[in-house]
């Protein structure tokens, strides 16, 4: 159960399966994307954020944040281009430029279909950033489809190992297909670290073997894997405003907070749906403290105990949204609007849960079209305000 979209969109928001995007992770075929882009076939490569039993999940994840922030600060960092587009190699009448443009266009089509509001916002970005954002979105979506898509029942840990090896290959300039090629080109241009991508794959592994989380520390790490990682992937592309006085780590922490907020919102919205799949993504110790158990969730009754429990869960999710808002204002001006729009719209799902009387067993919380239309100009208004001014307003609330 993951939540993906450049800080904000959930891949489960649209139930349609991306059959055409489903990655082939058995015996990959060599793409036509020219001999320069070597399409590899390797196997196992394992990674996770960290696994030290003493430190908290937040401490472990913060190490990844620091590493990514350090990459962004290295302005003089030299990285060999994975795709040498100065060397125009012809393949079936198409050059590298033609094929790469085609790859990015396909990524844009996917984003337009499954993340409509966010897609419109990306059109305000510079063409290069816009295309890079689309490439990251598609990779995240394809990764999520491995465990949530139509072929999820056939996915094994070894299949995810092969997917991770494929990730390593595309970071080294050896993509398997056009979608991979777009991301391979993107990571060659921006200071994006591979670790958040590997950690998202680790989140998919968790979905295969784990259906309960004993406490919030465990749940936090899961939320980082499947959603917080997206913020760390996308900030280098979206860019930080030259006017920002915030530290790079502060911006990345805000991006991480938004991913956590989004996934907590997914979890609270989908309690009934997950229960029907035998999954409970709520902290077991907090359920017990509230006098609740898995049986209460499977029965799906909205009791006073459940309402009180949900109020606490929603309060925590809103705290993460509050923290995230401080960072959105620090982004490059052309990148703020789509993130603000998605943040404000997604946050309203929590309002919808409350409006449904905390019945997230039989009622699906969503934001109606009218509320979406009202939110868009609000998001735009926040986007045009400079970092320092908006941050002061948010802190003083």
JSON list of C-alpha atoms in Angstrom, two decimals, residues 190-310:
[
{"chain": "A", "resi": 190, "resn": "UNK", "atom": "CA", "xyz": [20.27, 16.26, -11.32]},
{"chain": "A", "resi": 191, "resn": "UNK", "atom": "CA", "xyz": [21.95, 15.45, -7.96]},
{"chain": "A", "resi": 192, "resn": "UNK", "atom": "CA", "xyz": [19.57, 12.60, -7.21]},
{"chain": "A", "resi": 193, "resn": "UNK", "atom": "CA", "xyz": [20.83, 9.78, -4.99]},
{"chain": "A", "resi": 194, "resn": "UNK", "atom": "CA", "xyz": [19.80, 6.19, -5.68]},
{"chain": "A", "resi": 195, "resn": "UNK", "atom": "CA", "xyz": [19.06, 5.40, -2.01]},
{"chain": "A", "resi": 196, "resn": "UNK", "atom": "CA", "xyz": [15.49, 6.78, -1.88]},
{"chain": "A", "resi": 197, "resn": "UNK", "atom": "CA", "xyz": [14.66, 4.72, -4.98]},
{"chain": "A", "resi": 198, "resn": "UNK", "atom": "CA", "xyz": [16.10, 1.58, -3.39]},
{"chain": "A", "resi": 199, "resn": "UNK", "atom": "CA", "xyz": [14.21, 2.34, -0.21]},
{"chain": "A", "resi": 200, "resn": "UNK", "atom": "CA", "xyz": [10.93, 2.51, -2.12]},
{"chain": "A", "resi": 201, "resn": "UNK", "atom": "CA", "xyz": [11.62, -1.00, -3.43]},
{"chain": "A", "resi": 202, "resn": "UNK", "atom": "CA", "xyz": [12.23, -2.02, 0.18]},
{"chain": "A", "resi": 203, "resn": "UNK", "atom": "CA", "xyz": [8.76, -0.69, 0.98]},
{"chain": "A", "resi": 204, "resn": "UNK", "atom": "CA", "xyz": [7.35, -3.03, -1.65]},
{"chain": "A", "resi": 205, "resn": "UNK", "atom": "CA", "xyz": [9.19, -5.90, 0.03]},
{"chain": "A", "resi": 206, "resn": "UNK", "atom": "CA", "xyz": [7.51, -4.98, 3.30]},
{"chain": "A", "resi": 207, "resn": "UNK", "atom": "CA", "xyz": [4.11, -5.20, 1.61]},
{"chain": "A", "resi": 208, "resn": "UNK", "atom": "CA", "xyz": [4.91, -8.76, 0.58]},
{"chain": "A", "resi": 209, "resn": "UNK", "atom": "CA", "xyz": [5.86, -9.98, 4.04]},
{"chain": "A", "resi": 210, "resn": "UNK", "atom": "CA", "xyz": [4.28, -7.65, 6.59]},
{"chain": "A", "resi": 211, "resn": "UNK", "atom": "CA", "xyz": [0.63, -6.80, 7.26]},
{"chain": "A", "resi": 212, "resn": "UNK", "atom": "CA", "xyz": [0.86, -5.45, 10.82]},
{"chain": "A", "resi": 213, "resn": "UNK", "atom": "CA", "xyz": [2.88, -2.67, 12.48]},
{"chain": "A", "resi": 214, "resn": "UNK", "atom": "CA", "xyz": [3.43, -2.90, 16.22]},
{"chain": "A", "resi": 215, "resn": "UNK", "atom": "CA", "xyz": [4.02, 0.80, 16.87]},
{"chain": "A", "resi": 216, "resn": "UNK", "atom": "CA", "xyz": [4.33, 4.13, 15.12]},
{"chain": "A", "resi": 217, "resn": "UNK", "atom": "CA", "xyz": [8.09, 3.81, 14.84]},
{"chain": "A", "resi": 218, "resn": "UNK", "atom": "CA", "xyz": [7.61, 0.78, 12.58]},
{"chain": "A", "resi": 219, "resn": "UNK", "atom": "CA", "xyz": [4.81, 2.51, 10.66]},
{"chain": "A", "resi": 220, "resn": "UNK", "atom": "CA", "xyz": [6.91, 5.65, 10.22]},
{"chain": "A", "resi": 221, "resn": "UNK", "atom": "CA", "xyz": [9.67, 3.68, 8.52]},
{"chain": "A", "resi": 222, "resn": "UNK", "atom": "CA", "xyz": [7.14, 2.02, 6.22]},
{"chain": "A", "resi": 223, "resn": "UNK", "atom": "CA", "xyz": [5.64, 5.42, 5.35]},
{"chain": "A", "resi": 224, "resn": "UNK", "atom": "CA", "xyz": [9.11, 6.70, 4.56]},
{"chain": "A", "resi": 225, "resn": "UNK", "atom": "CA", "xyz": [9.83, 3.76, 2.30]},
{"chain": "A", "resi": 226, "resn": "UNK", "atom": "CA", "xyz": [6.69, 4.02, 0.19]},
{"chain": "A", "resi": 227, "resn": "UNK", "atom": "CA", "xyz": [6.02, 7.78, 0.22]},
{"chain": "A", "resi": 228, "resn": "UNK", "atom": "CA", "xyz": [8.61, 9.87, 2.05]},
{"chain": "A", "resi": 229, "resn": "UNK", "atom": "CA", "xyz": [11.17, 8.72, -0.48]},
{"chain": "A", "resi": 230, "resn": "UNK", "atom": "CA", "xyz": [9.30, 10.55, -3.25]},
{"chain": "A", "resi": 231, "resn": "UNK", "atom": "CA", "xyz": [10.04, 13.93, -1.72]},
{"chain": "A", "resi": 232, "resn": "UNK", "atom": "CA", "xyz": [13.75, 13.13, -1.52]},
{"chain": "A", "resi": 233, "resn": "UNK", "atom": "CA", "xyz": [13.71, 12.05, -5.17]},
{"chain": "A", "resi": 234, "resn": "UNK", "atom": "CA", "xyz": [11.94, 15.14, -6.44]},
{"chain": "A", "resi": 235, "resn": "UNK", "atom": "CA", "xyz": [13.41, 18.10, -4.54]},
{"chain": "A", "resi": 236, "resn": "UNK", "atom": "CA", "xyz": [16.66, 18.08, -6.55]},
{"chain": "A", "resi": 237, "resn": "UNK", "atom": "CA", "xyz": [14.57, 18.40, -9.71]},
{"chain": "A", "resi": 238, "resn": "UNK", "atom": "CA", "xyz": [12.08, 20.95, -8.43]},
{"chain": "A", "resi": 239, "resn": "UNK", "atom": "CA", "xyz": [14.85, 23.09, -7.02]},
{"chain": "A", "resi": 240, "resn": "UNK", "atom": "CA", "xyz": [15.11, 25.38, -4.00]},
{"chain": "A", "resi": 241, "resn": "UNK", "atom": "CA", "xyz": [14.36, 29.09, -4.43]},
{"chain": "A", "resi": 242, "resn": "UNK", "atom": "CA", "xyz": [17.41, 31.38, -4.59]},
{"chain": "A", "resi": 243, "resn": "UNK", "atom": "CA", "xyz": [15.51, 33.59, -2.12]},
{"chain": "A", "resi": 244, "resn": "UNK", "atom": "CA", "xyz": [15.21, 30.81, 0.43]},
{"chain": "A", "resi": 245, "resn": "UNK", "atom": "CA", "xyz": [17.09, 31.27, 3.68]},
{"chain": "A", "resi": 246, "resn": "UNK", "atom": "CA", "xyz": [16.23, 27.79, 4.90]},
{"chain": "A", "resi": 247, "resn": "UNK", "atom": "CA", "xyz": [18.91, 25.12, 5.10]},
{"chain": "A", "resi": 248, "resn": "UNK", "atom": "CA", "xyz": [18.86, 22.35, 2.52]},
{"chain": "A", "resi": 249, "resn": "UNK", "atom": "CA", "xyz": [18.20, 19.82, 5.29]},
{"chain": "A", "resi": 250, "resn": "UNK", "atom": "CA", "xyz": [15.11, 21.82, 6.37]},
{"chain": "A", "resi": 251, "resn": "UNK", "atom": "CA", "xyz": [13.63, 21.66, 2.88]},
{"chain": "A", "resi": 252, "resn": "UNK", "atom": "CA", "xyz": [14.29, 17.94, 2.62]},
{"chain": "A", "resi": 253, "resn": "UNK", "atom": "CA", "xyz": [12.77, 17.32, 6.03]},
{"chain": "A", "resi": 254, "resn": "UNK", "atom": "CA", "xyz": [9.64, 19.13, 4.88]},
{"chain": "A", "resi": 255, "resn": "UNK", "atom": "CA", "xyz": [9.51, 16.99, 1.74]},
{"chain": "A", "resi": 256, "resn": "UNK", "atom": "CA", "xyz": [9.86, 13.91, 3.91]},
{"chain": "A", "resi": 257, "resn": "UNK", "atom": "CA", "xyz": [7.09, 15.15, 6.23]},
{"chain": "A", "resi": 258, "resn": "UNK", "atom": "CA", "xyz": [4.74, 15.59, 3.29]},
{"chain": "A", "resi": 259, "resn": "UNK", "atom": "CA", "xyz": [5.36, 12.05, 2.13]},
{"chain": "A", "resi": 260, "resn": "UNK", "atom": "CA", "xyz": [4.65, 10.74, 5.63]},
{"chain": "A", "resi": 261, "resn": "UNK", "atom": "CA", "xyz": [1.48, 12.88, 5.84]},
{"chain": "A", "resi": 262, "resn": "UNK", "atom": "CA", "xyz": [0.27, 11.58, 2.48]},
{"chain": "A", "resi": 263, "resn": "UNK", "atom": "CA", "xyz": [0.79, 7.96, 3.42]},
{"chain": "A", "resi": 264, "resn": "UNK", "atom": "CA", "xyz": [-0.85, 8.35, 6.82]},
{"chain": "A", "resi": 265, "resn": "UNK", "atom": "CA", "xyz": [-3.80, 9.89, 4.99]},
{"chain": "A", "resi": 266, "resn": "UNK", "atom": "CA", "xyz": [-3.87, 6.93, 2.59]},
{"chain": "A", "resi": 267, "resn": "UNK", "atom": "CA", "xyz": [-3.91, 4.56, 5.53]},
{"chain": "A", "resi": 268, "resn": "UNK", "atom": "CA", "xyz": [-6.73, 6.37, 7.33]},
{"chain": "A", "resi": 269, "resn": "UNK", "atom": "CA", "xyz": [-8.78, 6.65, 4.14]},
{"chain": "A", "resi": 270, "resn": "UNK", "atom": "CA", "xyz": [-8.33, 2.97, 3.20]},
{"chain": "A", "resi": 271, "resn": "UNK", "atom": "CA", "xyz": [-8.89, 1.21, 6.54]},
{"chain": "A", "resi": 272, "resn": "UNK", "atom": "CA", "xyz": [-11.89, -0.75, 5.26]},
{"chain": "A", "resi": 273, "resn": "UNK", "atom": "CA", "xyz": [-10.31, -1.61, 1.92]},
{"chain": "A", "resi": 274, "resn": "UNK", "atom": "CA", "xyz": [-7.12, -2.83, 3.58]},
{"chain": "A", "resi": 275, "resn": "UNK", "atom": "CA", "xyz": [-9.04, -4.82, 6.17]},
{"chain": "A", "resi": 276, "resn": "UNK", "atom": "CA", "xyz": [-10.78, -6.73, 3.39]},
{"chain": "A", "resi": 277, "resn": "UNK", "atom": "CA", "xyz": [-7.32, -7.72, 2.20]},
{"chain": "A", "resi": 278, "resn": "UNK", "atom": "CA", "xyz": [-6.37, -8.85, 5.71]},
{"chain": "A", "resi": 279, "resn": "UNK", "atom": "CA", "xyz": [-4.14, -5.84, 6.31]},
{"chain": "A", "resi": 280, "resn": "UNK", "atom": "CA", "xyz": [-4.08, -3.38, 9.22]},
{"chain": "A", "resi": 281, "resn": "UNK", "atom": "CA", "xyz": [-1.77, -0.41, 8.76]},
{"chain": "A", "resi": 282, "resn": "UNK", "atom": "CA", "xyz": [-2.50, 1.10, 12.17]},
{"chain": "A", "resi": 283, "resn": "UNK", "atom": "CA", "xyz": [-0.13, 0.95, 15.18]},
{"chain": "A", "resi": 284, "resn": "UNK", "atom": "CA", "xyz": [-1.11, -2.14, 17.17]},
{"chain": "A", "resi": 285, "resn": "UNK", "atom": "CA", "xyz": [-0.04, -0.65, 20.51]},
{"chain": "A", "resi": 286, "resn": "UNK", "atom": "CA", "xyz": [-2.17, 2.46, 19.95]},
{"chain": "A", "resi": 287, "resn": "UNK", "atom": "CA", "xyz": [-5.17, 0.34, 18.99]},
{"chain": "A", "resi": 288, "resn": "UNK", "atom": "CA", "xyz": [-4.76, -1.61, 22.24]},
{"chain": "A", "resi": 289, "resn": "UNK", "atom": "CA", "xyz": [-4.47, 1.59, 24.27]},
{"chain": "A", "resi": 290, "resn": "UNK", "atom": "CA", "xyz": [-7.76, 2.74, 22.75]},
{"chain": "A", "resi": 291, "resn": "UNK", "atom": "CA", "xyz": [-9.42, -0.55, 23.71]},
{"chain": "A", "resi": 292, "resn": "UNK", "atom": "CA", "xyz": [-9.53, -1.73, 20.09]},
{"chain": "A", "resi": 293, "resn": "UNK", "atom": "CA", "xyz": [-8.17, -4.72, 18.19]},
{"chain": "A", "resi": 294, "resn": "UNK", "atom": "CA", "xyz": [-7.98, -6.10, 14.68]},
{"chain": "A", "resi": 295, "resn": "UNK", "atom": "CA", "xyz": [-11.33, -7.79, 15.24]},
{"chain": "A", "resi": 296, "resn": "UNK", "atom": "CA", "xyz": [-12.98, -4.40, 15.73]},
{"chain": "A", "resi": 297, "resn": "UNK", "atom": "CA", "xyz": [-11.57, -3.27, 12.40]},
{"chain": "A", "resi": 298, "resn": "UNK", "atom": "CA", "xyz": [-12.67, -6.40, 10.59]},
{"chain": "A", "resi": 299, "resn": "UNK", "atom": "CA", "xyz": [-16.19, -5.97, 12.01]},
{"chain": "A", "resi": 300, "resn": "UNK", "atom": "CA", "xyz": [-16.21, -2.43, 10.68]},
{"chain": "A", "resi": 301, "resn": "UNK", "atom": "CA", "xyz": [-18.32, -0.79, 13.38]},
{"chain": "A", "resi": 302, "resn": "UNK", "atom": "CA", "xyz": [-17.96, 2.93, 14.05]},
{"chain": "A", "resi": 303, "resn": "UNK", "atom": "CA", "xyz": [-18.01, 3.07, 17.85]},
{"chain": "A", "resi": 304, "resn": "UNK", "atom": "CA", "xyz": [-17.15, 5.89, 20.24]},
{"chain": "A", "resi": 305, "resn": "UNK", "atom": "CA", "xyz": [-13.80, 4.20, 20.85]},
{"chain": "A", "resi": 306, "resn": "UNK", "atom": "CA", "xyz": [-13.12, 4.16, 17.13]},
{"chain": "A", "resi": 307, "resn": "UNK", "atom": "CA", "xyz": [-14.03, 7.83, 16.74]},
{"chain": "A", "resi": 308, "resn": "UNK", "atom": "CA", "xyz": [-11.67, 8.84, 19.54]},
{"chain": "A", "resi": 309, "resn": "UNK", "atom": "CA", "xyz": [-8.91, 6.72, 18.07]},
{"chain": "A", "resi": 310, "resn": "UNK", "atom": "CA", "xyz": [-9.40, 8.23, 14.63]}
]
